Amino acid sequence: MQQESIVESHIHGIAGLYNEGAYTCYLNSVLQLLSNIPKFRNIFFDKNYQEIIIKKYISSCTNTEIDYKLVAVNLIKTLTYQFEKLFVPIWINKYAHTQVFNAISFRRMLGAKHPAFLLPQQQDSDECLRKLVEFIETDIGIENDIEIDLSDEDKETFALLSLDDTCIRSQIIKVNPLLVKIHAQYSYLKNKYSRNYSVLNKMFDLGVLNTITCKNCNTKTFNYVDEISLWIDISSLQMNEDIIEEEIGKMNKENCDASVEKSTDHESKITQIITPTLPTTLANPNINNSEFMQNIIKHGQRRRAVDRIYKKTSYTIENCLEATFKEEIISGRKCDNCKTEADSTKQATIMELPDTLILSLRRYDYMQNKNSTPIKYDAVFDVSPHIDKDIPVDKIGSTRYRLVAVINQYGSLECGHYVCNAFNDQIGKWVHFNDDAV
């Protein structure tokens, strides 16, 4: 991509965002991602959201006389309005001479709702994305009743499920498992939408059904949840232990060859790198420090071997989804039916698909170590293998998604940088956003 041609043509939607203090790249990347989702962007062009916000504010007023200046002030203070102020000029070229915009007022409004985003430090882009969507849902969300189209016979059975009787539920599962699953979904969404419902729910919410089966009595329970983004734990992509041991052997051979070729002085330096000195704070006369050091060395060798394998290996989004929706074992769970503590299986399946599916690759473990495994993704991929088998095809709709944006993080949690690559639907090309550089 040639930056000169972009600047000269002033293409819609192509503009950089200043990195305020060199730590707001996470926010800039999220804003560019959302900006390039057409359905999300259109919210701020039709401006129907303003009517919703105004009506909500007026209905909350206790005074009989409405102060419309306060109504306007309330609208301006919403994060949704700040989105409009930022997005619309970028996409309609209101300021054609400007190719870099400042999101400082947007960030201040966001920080007022979530103070962590005002701190002079890097934040997680996925958390930022979730918070932004949640705040807009709060701005434009309204109470909403859920209606389910059921036959008269199913309505009677559906009412029995509300009794929360394990025996009745078990009998219904045998003859009509889909109805029980729909009831689990209905119970969750009824509680959620009675407080807040907006167009963003259909746009982003992925509905996942967790089926838990007791291995002792085979009783099934269903738990429905929805998420703005699907977390994919890269560490669940397990590799064969034999492959790791083989790689460690290669590393040891390479180190041995290096020590033979180099001088004794250089060999000692290599040894110091491979075998770190035991810190005095860890020295303990009650333990075998030699054995302790060997365990540290083995752990370090294994980590380096795994990292080397990851660099030579690549996975696909399909591999990630398979690992995410793989059956799990829950140990020692108490069953509500047989009242015993026994192992259970947990199987997650997709019950409701959003218009826009957001996948979040969890590359950091609890020790803040980063897994840099390359993940390949096609322009179009299908999630049909993970749809619940009882959901009719006509109800779930299309299961194919086209890639429209990717956020990448380079570096570590302490010192890293976020960039965004997004597909511009106006020109049919991918654009690389790196703060103010496009």
Short mmCIF file of C-alpha atoms in Angstrom, two decimals:
data_model
loop_
_atom_site.label_atom_id
_atom_site.label_comp_id
_atom_site.label_asym_id
_atom_site.label_seq_id
_atom_site.Cartn_x
_atom_site.Cartn_y
_atom_site.Cartn_z
CA MET A 1 0.00 0.00 0.00
CA GLN A 2 1.32 3.40 -1.00
CA GLN A 3 0.59 6.05 1.57
CA GLU A 4 0.99 8.89 -0.95
CA SER A 5 -1.95 7.76 -3.05
CA ILE A 6 -4.17 7.46 0.02
CA VAL A 7 -3.39 10.96 1.23
CA GLU A 8 -4.01 12.47 -2.19
CA SER A 9 -7.34 10.74 -2.82
CA HIS A 10 -8.77 11.32 0.70
CA ILE A 11 -10.57 7.98 0.65
CA HIS A 12 -13.52 7.58 3.02
CA GLY A 13 -12.64 5.91 6.30
CA ILE A 14 -8.88 6.06 5.91
CA ALA A 15 -7.42 8.29 8.60
CA GLY A 16 -4.97 7.84 11.43
CA LEU A 17 -5.47 8.49 15.14
CA TYR A 18 -2.90 10.23 17.33
CA ASN A 19 -1.27 8.08 20.00
CA GLU A 20 -1.71 10.19 23.11
CA GLY A 21 1.35 9.74 25.31
CA ALA A 22 2.52 6.67 23.35
CA TYR A 23 0.19 4.30 25.23
CA THR A 24 -3.23 4.64 23.56
CA CYS A 25 -2.48 2.35 20.60
CA TYR A 26 -4.84 -0.27 22.10
CA LEU A 27 -7.75 2.19 21.95
CA ASN A 28 -6.83 3.46 18.48
CA SER A 29 -6.77 -0.10 17.15
CA VAL A 30 -10.16 -0.94 18.65
CA LEU A 31 -11.70 2.25 17.24
CA GLN A 32 -10.34 1.46 13.76
CA LEU A 33 -11.72 -2.07 14.00
CA LEU A 34 -15.20 -0.88 14.98
CA SER A 35 -15.10 1.87 12.39
CA ASN A 36 -14.65 -0.72 9.63
CA ILE A 37 -17.67 -2.82 10.64
CA PRO A 38 -20.37 -1.33 8.34
CA LYS A 39 -23.40 -2.25 10.48
CA PHE A 40 -21.81 -0.76 13.57
CA ARG A 41 -20.69 2.37 11.73
CA ASN A 42 -24.16 2.95 10.29
CA ILE A 43 -25.61 3.38 13.79
CA PHE A 44 -24.01 6.81 13.93
CA PHE A 45 -25.16 7.88 10.47
CA ASP A 46 -28.91 7.20 10.72
CA LYS A 47 -28.90 8.83 14.20
CA ASN A 48 -31.89 6.84 15.43
CA TYR A 49 -29.87 6.24 18.57
CA GLN A 50 -30.25 9.92 19.51
CA GLU A 51 -34.02 9.56 19.65
CA ILE A 52 -33.68 6.54 21.94
CA ILE A 53 -31.29 8.34 24.32
CA ILE A 54 -33.52 11.44 24.45
CA LYS A 55 -36.66 9.38 25.15
CA LYS A 56 -34.88 7.45 27.92
CA TYR A 57 -33.73 10.66 29.56
CA ILE A 58 -37.14 12.35 29.35
CA SER A 59 -38.88 9.29 30.80
CA SER A 60 -36.46 9.37 33.74
CA CYS A 61 -37.18 13.04 34.54
CA THR A 62 -39.38 13.66 37.55
CA ASN A 63 -40.20 17.27 36.68
CA THR A 64 -43.31 17.96 34.65
CA GLU A 65 -41.49 20.60 32.63
CA ILE A 66 -38.64 19.29 30.50
CA ASP A 67 -35.47 21.35 30.26
CA TYR A 68 -34.35 20.62 26.72
CA LYS A 69 -30.95 22.16 27.35
CA LEU A 70 -30.35 19.41 29.89
CA VAL A 71 -31.64 16.88 27.36
CA ALA A 72 -29.03 18.07 24.87
CA VAL A 73 -26.29 18.06 27.51
CA ASN A 74 -27.20 14.49 28.47
CA LEU A 75 -26.96 13.40 24.83
CA ILE A 76 -23.54 15.02 24.37
CA LYS A 77 -22.23 13.29 27.50
CA THR A 78 -22.96 9.82 26.15
CA LEU A 79 -20.14 7.75 24.71
CA THR A 80 -22.38 6.93 21.74
CA TYR A 81 -22.49 10.59 20.75
CA GLN A 82 -18.69 10.75 21.03
CA PHE A 83 -18.51 7.84 18.60
CA GLU A 84 -20.55 9.87 16.12
CA LYS A 85 -18.31 12.92 16.53
CA LEU A 86 -15.26 10.76 15.78
CA PHE A 87 -16.56 8.39 13.09
CA VAL A 88 -18.74 10.59 10.91
CA PRO A 89 -16.05 13.15 9.89
CA ILE A 90 -13.67 10.31 9.03
CA TRP A 91 -16.17 8.64 6.71
CA ILE A 92 -17.82 11.63 5.06
CA ASN A 93 -14.56 13.57 4.60
CA LYS A 94 -15.97 16.61 6.33
CA TYR A 95 -12.38 17.64 6.90
CA ALA A 96 -10.79 16.40 3.68
CA HIS A 97 -7.48 18.05 4.48
CA THR A 98 -7.18 16.12 7.76
CA GLN A 99 -5.77 12.61 7.62
CA VAL A 100 -5.06 12.24 11.34
CA PHE A 101 -7.69 12.72 14.04
CA ASN A 102 -7.40 13.17 17.80
CA ALA A 103 -9.52 10.90 20.01
CA ILE A 104 -8.62 12.69 23.26
CA SER A 105 -12.17 13.85 24.04
CA PHE A 106 -13.45 10.34 23.32
CA ARG A 107 -10.86 8.83 25.67
CA ARG A 108 -11.73 11.27 28.44
CA MET A 109 -15.40 10.32 28.17
CA LEU A 110 -14.44 6.65 28.18
CA GLY A 111 -12.16 7.18 31.18
CA ALA A 112 -14.99 8.81 33.11
CA LYS A 113 -16.86 5.50 32.81
CA HIS A 114 -13.83 3.24 33.27
CA PRO A 115 -10.90 5.05 34.98
CA ALA A 116 -8.32 2.42 34.00
CA PHE A 117 -8.43 3.75 30.44
CA LEU A 118 -7.15 7.12 31.67
CA LEU A 119 -4.02 5.63 33.20
CA PRO A 120 -0.71 6.33 31.40
CA GLN A 121 -0.16 2.68 30.60
CA GLN A 122 -1.10 0.06 28.05
CA GLN A 123 -4.44 -1.71 28.42
CA ASP A 124 -5.91 -4.88 26.94
CA SER A 125 -7.60 -4.28 23.58
CA ASP A 126 -10.16 -7.04 24.12
CA GLU A 127 -11.26 -5.56 27.45
CA CYS A 128 -11.45 -2.14 25.79
CA LEU A 129 -13.62 -3.53 23.00
CA ARG A 130 -15.97 -5.25 25.44
CA LYS A 131 -16.34 -2.12 27.55
CA LEU A 132 -17.06 0.10 24.55
CA VAL A 133 -19.83 -2.19 23.33
CA GLU A 134 -21.27 -2.50 26.86
CA PHE A 135 -21.32 1.28 27.33
CA ILE A 136 -23.13 1.83 24.03
CA GLU A 137 -25.62 -0.89 24.92
CA THR A 138 -26.30 1.00 28.14
CA ASP A 139 -26.77 4.27 26.22
CA ILE A 140 -29.21 2.99 23.61
CA GLY A 141 -30.60 -0.14 25.28
CA ILE A 142 -34.27 -0.40 26.21
CA GLU A 143 -36.39 -2.97 28.04
CA ASN A 144 -37.55 -5.73 25.73
CA ASP A 145 -39.82 -8.76 26.13
CA ILE A 146 -38.87 -12.05 24.49
CA GLU A 147 -41.49 -13.95 22.51
CA ILE A 148 -41.07 -17.58 21.48
CA ASP A 149 -43.06 -19.14 18.65
CA LEU A 150 -44.22 -22.50 20.03
CA SER A 151 -47.07 -24.88 19.31
CA ASP A 152 -49.82 -25.24 21.93
CA GLU A 153 -48.41 -28.62 23.00
CA ASP A 154 -44.89 -27.23 23.35
CA LYS A 155 -46.21 -24.24 25.33
CA GLU A 156 -47.63 -26.59 27.96
CA THR A 157 -44.36 -28.52 28.15
CA PHE A 158 -42.41 -25.25 28.24
CA ALA A 159 -44.44 -24.15 31.28
CA LEU A 160 -43.50 -27.38 33.08
CA LEU A 161 -39.81 -26.57 32.63
CA SER A 162 -40.31 -23.40 34.65
CA LEU A 163 -41.09 -25.58 37.69
CA ASP A 164 -37.38 -26.42 37.83
CA ASP A 165 -38.08 -30.07 38.65
CA THR A 166 -35.10 -32.31 37.81
CA CYS A 167 -37.23 -35.41 37.18
CA ILE A 168 -39.63 -33.59 34.84
CA ARG A 169 -36.72 -31.96 33.02
CA SER A 170 -34.98 -35.32 32.53
CA GLN A 171 -38.12 -36.82 30.99
CA ILE A 172 -38.61 -33.89 28.62
CA ILE A 173 -34.95 -34.04 27.53
CA LYS A 174 -35.51 -37.61 26.32
CA VAL A 175 -38.38 -36.65 23.99
CA ASN A 176 -37.67 -33.00 23.16
CA PRO A 177 -34.11 -31.88 23.99
CA LEU A 178 -34.37 -28.78 21.80
CA LEU A 179 -37.25 -27.42 23.91
CA VAL A 180 -35.17 -27.73 27.09
CA LYS A 181 -32.29 -25.92 25.41
CA ILE A 182 -34.60 -23.15 24.22
CA HIS A 183 -35.89 -22.79 27.79
CA ALA A 184 -32.32 -22.36 29.08
CA GLN A 185 -31.75 -19.67 26.44
CA TYR A 186 -35.08 -18.01 27.18
CA SER A 187 -34.45 -17.85 30.94
CA TYR A 188 -31.07 -16.19 30.41
CA LEU A 189 -32.18 -13.68 27.77
CA LYS A 190 -35.42 -12.78 29.54
CA ASN A 191 -33.46 -11.66 32.57
CA LYS A 192 -30.87 -9.83 30.45
CA TYR A 193 -33.21 -8.10 27.98
CA SER A 194 -35.68 -7.05 30.66
CA ARG A 195 -32.95 -4.62 31.73
CA ASN A 196 -31.32 -3.70 28.44
CA TYR A 197 -31.68 -4.60 24.77
CA SER A 198 -30.24 -2.87 21.71
CA VAL A 199 -29.27 -3.53 18.11
CA LEU A 200 -25.78 -4.39 19.36
CA ASN A 201 -27.06 -7.61 20.93
CA LYS A 202 -27.94 -9.07 17.54
CA MET A 203 -24.80 -7.54 16.07
CA PHE A 204 -22.21 -8.98 18.50
CA ASP A 205 -23.67 -11.44 21.03
CA LEU A 206 -22.60 -15.06 20.49
CA GLY A 207 -24.94 -17.49 22.27
CA VAL A 208 -23.19 -20.57 23.69
CA LEU A 209 -24.92 -23.54 25.31
CA ASN A 210 -22.92 -25.55 27.87
CA THR A 211 -24.22 -29.10 28.25
CA ILE A 212 -23.04 -30.73 31.49
CA THR A 213 -23.56 -34.49 31.79
CA CYS A 214 -23.11 -36.40 35.04
CA LYS A 215 -21.07 -39.56 34.42
CA ASN A 216 -22.78 -41.29 37.35
CA CYS A 217 -26.47 -40.91 36.40
CA ASN A 218 -26.17 -39.42 32.88
CA THR A 219 -28.37 -36.44 33.83
CA LYS A 220 -27.92 -33.44 31.56
CA THR A 221 -28.12 -29.79 32.60
CA PHE A 222 -27.99 -26.83 30.23
CA ASN A 223 -26.42 -23.46 30.87
CA TYR A 224 -26.80 -20.70 28.28
CA VAL A 225 -24.54 -17.63 28.14
CA ASP A 226 -23.72 -15.02 25.53
CA GLU A 227 -20.49 -13.12 24.97
CA ILE A 228 -19.42 -10.10 22.93
CA SER A 229 -16.26 -11.98 21.93
CA LEU A 230 -15.32 -15.65 22.03
CA TRP A 231 -12.17 -16.26 24.05
CA ILE A 232 -9.83 -18.81 22.49
CA ASP A 233 -7.08 -20.12 24.76
CA ILE A 234 -4.08 -20.83 22.53
CA SER A 235 -2.56 -23.00 25.26
CA SER A 236 -5.36 -25.51 24.63
CA LEU A 237 -3.62 -26.37 21.36
CA GLN A 238 -1.62 -29.10 23.02
CA MET A 239 1.46 -30.63 21.40
CA ASN A 240 2.86 -34.13 21.75
CA GLU A 241 5.35 -34.56 24.63
CA ASP A 242 7.54 -36.77 22.43
CA ILE A 243 7.94 -33.86 20.00
CA ILE A 244 9.01 -31.59 22.87
CA GLU A 245 11.59 -34.11 24.10
CA GLU A 246 12.91 -34.50 20.56
CA GLU A 247 13.30 -30.72 20.26
CA ILE A 248 15.14 -30.57 23.62
CA GLY A 249 17.52 -33.22 22.28
CA LYS A 250 18.19 -31.08 19.21
CA MET A 251 18.84 -28.04 21.41
CA ASN A 252 21.30 -29.97 23.60
CA LYS A 253 23.14 -31.23 20.52
CA GLU A 254 23.34 -27.70 19.10
CA ASN A 255 24.72 -26.39 22.41
CA CYS A 256 27.22 -29.25 22.56
CA ASP A 257 28.42 -28.57 19.02
CA ALA A 258 28.76 -24.87 19.83
CA SER A 259 30.89 -25.58 22.92
CA VAL A 260 33.25 -27.84 20.94
CA GLU A 261 33.86 -25.21 18.25
CA LYS A 262 34.42 -22.28 20.61
CA SER A 263 37.18 -21.56 23.10
CA THR A 264 37.03 -22.52 26.75
CA ASP A 265 36.39 -18.92 27.75
CA HIS A 266 33.48 -18.66 25.35
CA GLU A 267 32.22 -22.05 26.50
CA SER A 268 31.96 -20.79 30.07
CA LYS A 269 29.88 -17.84 28.85
CA ILE A 270 27.53 -20.19 27.00
CA THR A 271 27.22 -22.30 30.15
CA GLN A 272 26.36 -19.19 32.19
CA ILE A 273 23.60 -18.32 29.74
CA ILE A 274 22.16 -21.84 29.72
CA THR A 275 22.61 -22.40 33.46
CA PRO A 276 21.57 -19.31 35.45
CA THR A 277 23.11 -18.68 38.86
CA LEU A 278 20.87 -19.56 41.81
CA PRO A 279 19.76 -16.31 43.52
CA THR A 280 20.78 -16.06 47.17
CA THR A 281 17.15 -15.53 48.16
CA LEU A 282 16.36 -19.01 46.85
CA ALA A 283 19.24 -20.75 48.63
CA ASN A 284 17.83 -23.06 51.29
CA PRO A 285 20.00 -25.44 53.39
CA ASN A 286 17.01 -27.76 53.83
CA ILE A 287 16.73 -28.58 50.12
CA ASN A 288 19.07 -29.99 47.52
CA ASN A 289 20.04 -26.85 45.61
CA SER A 290 21.65 -28.95 42.89
CA GLU A 291 18.38 -30.80 42.27
CA PHE A 292 16.49 -27.51 42.51
CA MET A 293 18.73 -26.00 39.83
CA GLN A 294 18.30 -29.00 37.58
CA ASN A 295 14.53 -28.58 37.76
CA ILE A 296 14.86 -24.91 36.83
CA ILE A 297 17.10 -25.80 33.89
CA LYS A 298 14.71 -28.51 32.69
CA HIS A 299 11.78 -26.10 32.93
CA GLY A 300 13.70 -23.46 30.99
CA GLN A 301 14.72 -26.00 28.33
CA ARG A 302 11.14 -27.13 27.92
CA ARG A 303 9.88 -23.56 27.50
CA ARG A 304 12.54 -22.82 24.88
CA ALA A 305 11.75 -26.08 23.08
CA VAL A 306 8.02 -25.29 23.02
CA ASP A 307 8.76 -21.78 21.74
CA ARG A 308 10.94 -23.18 18.94
CA ILE A 309 8.24 -25.67 17.95
CA TYR A 310 5.59 -22.95 17.91
CA LYS A 311 7.74 -20.83 15.61
CA LYS A 312 7.99 -23.74 13.17
CA THR A 313 4.31 -24.64 13.52
CA SER A 314 1.16 -22.81 12.57
CA TYR A 315 -2.48 -23.36 13.39
CA THR A 316 -5.67 -22.22 11.73
CA ILE A 317 -8.77 -20.54 13.13
CA GLU A 318 -10.52 -23.88 12.60
CA ASN A 319 -7.93 -25.58 14.87
CA CYS A 320 -8.57 -22.90 17.50
CA LEU A 321 -12.33 -23.37 17.37
CA GLU A 322 -11.97 -27.16 17.60
CA ALA A 323 -9.86 -26.77 20.75
CA THR A 324 -12.29 -24.24 22.23
CA PHE A 325 -15.36 -26.44 21.68
CA LYS A 326 -13.65 -29.66 22.73
CA GLU A 327 -15.37 -31.69 25.44
CA GLU A 328 -13.99 -31.05 28.94
CA ILE A 329 -13.94 -33.13 32.10
CA ILE A 330 -15.18 -31.57 35.35
CA SER A 331 -13.88 -33.46 38.37
CA GLY A 332 -15.86 -33.90 41.59
CA ARG A 333 -18.99 -31.98 40.56
CA LYS A 334 -22.06 -32.56 42.75
CA CYS A 335 -25.01 -33.64 40.63
CA ASP A 336 -28.43 -32.16 41.46
CA ASN A 337 -30.10 -35.42 40.44
CA CYS A 338 -28.07 -38.23 42.06
CA LYS A 339 -26.64 -35.97 44.81
CA THR A 340 -23.19 -37.53 44.45
CA GLU A 341 -19.86 -35.92 43.67
CA ALA A 342 -18.76 -37.47 40.41
CA ASP A 343 -16.95 -36.50 37.23
CA SER A 344 -19.01 -34.75 34.58
CA THR A 345 -18.43 -33.79 30.98
CA LYS A 346 -18.92 -30.27 29.67
CA GLN A 347 -19.64 -29.71 25.99
CA ALA A 348 -20.02 -26.19 24.58
CA THR A 349 -21.98 -25.63 21.37
CA ILE A 350 -23.19 -22.54 19.52
CA MET A 351 -26.91 -21.82 19.77
CA GLU A 352 -27.12 -18.24 18.47
CA LEU A 353 -24.86 -16.53 15.93
CA PRO A 354 -24.25 -12.76 15.82
CA ASP A 355 -24.00 -10.67 12.66
CA THR A 356 -20.35 -9.99 13.53
CA LEU A 357 -18.31 -12.69 15.27
CA ILE A 358 -15.37 -11.46 17.36
CA LEU A 359 -12.65 -13.95 18.28
CA SER A 360 -10.12 -13.10 20.99
CA LEU A 361 -6.94 -15.18 21.02
CA ARG A 362 -5.66 -15.50 24.60
CA ARG A 363 -1.90 -15.54 24.11
CA TYR A 364 -0.82 -14.81 27.71
CA ASP A 365 -0.88 -17.35 30.51
CA TYR A 366 -1.31 -16.66 34.23
CA MET A 367 2.45 -16.00 34.50
CA GLN A 368 2.15 -13.36 31.75
CA ASN A 369 4.20 -15.48 29.35
CA LYS A 370 3.21 -14.92 25.73
CA ASN A 371 2.45 -17.73 23.30
CA SER A 372 3.39 -16.42 19.84
CA THR A 373 2.04 -19.38 17.88
CA PRO A 374 1.21 -18.19 14.32
CA ILE A 375 -2.50 -18.49 13.57
CA LYS A 376 -3.60 -18.70 9.95
CA TYR A 377 -7.03 -17.49 8.93
CA ASP A 378 -8.79 -17.58 5.59
CA ALA A 379 -10.83 -14.69 4.23
CA VAL A 380 -13.97 -16.80 4.80
CA PHE A 381 -14.47 -19.54 7.38
CA ASP A 382 -17.39 -21.69 8.52
CA VAL A 383 -18.47 -22.34 12.14
CA SER A 384 -21.12 -24.95 11.25
CA PRO A 385 -19.18 -27.85 12.92
CA HIS A 386 -19.77 -26.19 16.30
CA ILE A 387 -23.51 -25.45 15.97
CA ASP A 388 -25.72 -27.39 18.40
CA LYS A 389 -27.04 -30.45 16.58
CA ASP A 390 -30.63 -29.84 17.72
CA ILE A 391 -30.87 -26.31 16.26
CA PRO A 392 -32.75 -26.25 12.92
CA VAL A 393 -30.74 -24.94 9.98
CA ASP A 394 -33.35 -22.30 9.13
CA LYS A 395 -33.18 -20.92 12.68
CA ILE A 396 -29.40 -20.52 12.87
CA GLY A 397 -29.02 -18.87 9.44
CA SER A 398 -25.70 -18.53 7.66
CA THR A 399 -22.69 -20.02 9.45
CA ARG A 400 -20.06 -18.46 7.18
CA TYR A 401 -18.10 -15.37 8.19
CA ARG A 402 -15.86 -13.09 6.15
CA LEU A 403 -12.82 -11.59 7.83
CA VAL A 404 -13.05 -7.78 8.09
CA ALA A 405 -10.48 -6.73 10.70
CA VAL A 406 -7.57 -8.01 12.80
CA ILE A 407 -5.83 -6.43 15.82
CA ASN A 408 -2.26 -7.56 16.46
CA GLN A 409 -0.20 -6.96 19.58
CA TYR A 410 3.60 -6.92 19.40
CA GLY A 411 5.92 -7.14 22.38
CA SER A 412 4.87 -8.06 25.92
CA LEU A 413 2.26 -6.99 28.46
CA GLU A 414 4.72 -4.54 30.00
CA CYS A 415 5.99 -3.06 26.74
CA GLY A 416 3.98 -3.70 23.60
CA HIS A 417 2.21 -2.09 20.69
CA TYR A 418 -1.18 -2.60 19.01
CA VAL A 419 -1.95 -2.19 15.31
CA CYS A 420 -5.08 -2.87 13.28
CA ASN A 421 -5.56 -4.24 9.76
CA ALA A 422 -9.07 -3.67 8.43
CA PHE A 423 -10.96 -4.19 5.19
CA ASN A 424 -12.30 -0.91 3.80
CA ASP A 425 -15.60 -1.76 2.12
CA GLN A 426 -15.59 1.51 0.16
CA ILE A 427 -12.47 0.64 -1.86
CA GLY A 428 -12.43 -3.15 -1.41
CA LYS A 429 -8.90 -3.19 0.00
CA TRP A 430 -7.17 -3.93 3.30
CA VAL A 431 -5.73 -0.96 5.19
CA HIS A 432 -3.00 -1.03 7.86
CA PHE A 433 -3.63 1.33 10.81
CA ASN A 434 -0.66 2.08 13.07
CA ASP A 435 -1.85 5.04 15.16
CA ASP A 436 -1.35 8.13 12.96
CA ALA A 437 0.41 6.13 10.20
CA VAL A 438 -1.89 4.59 7.60
#
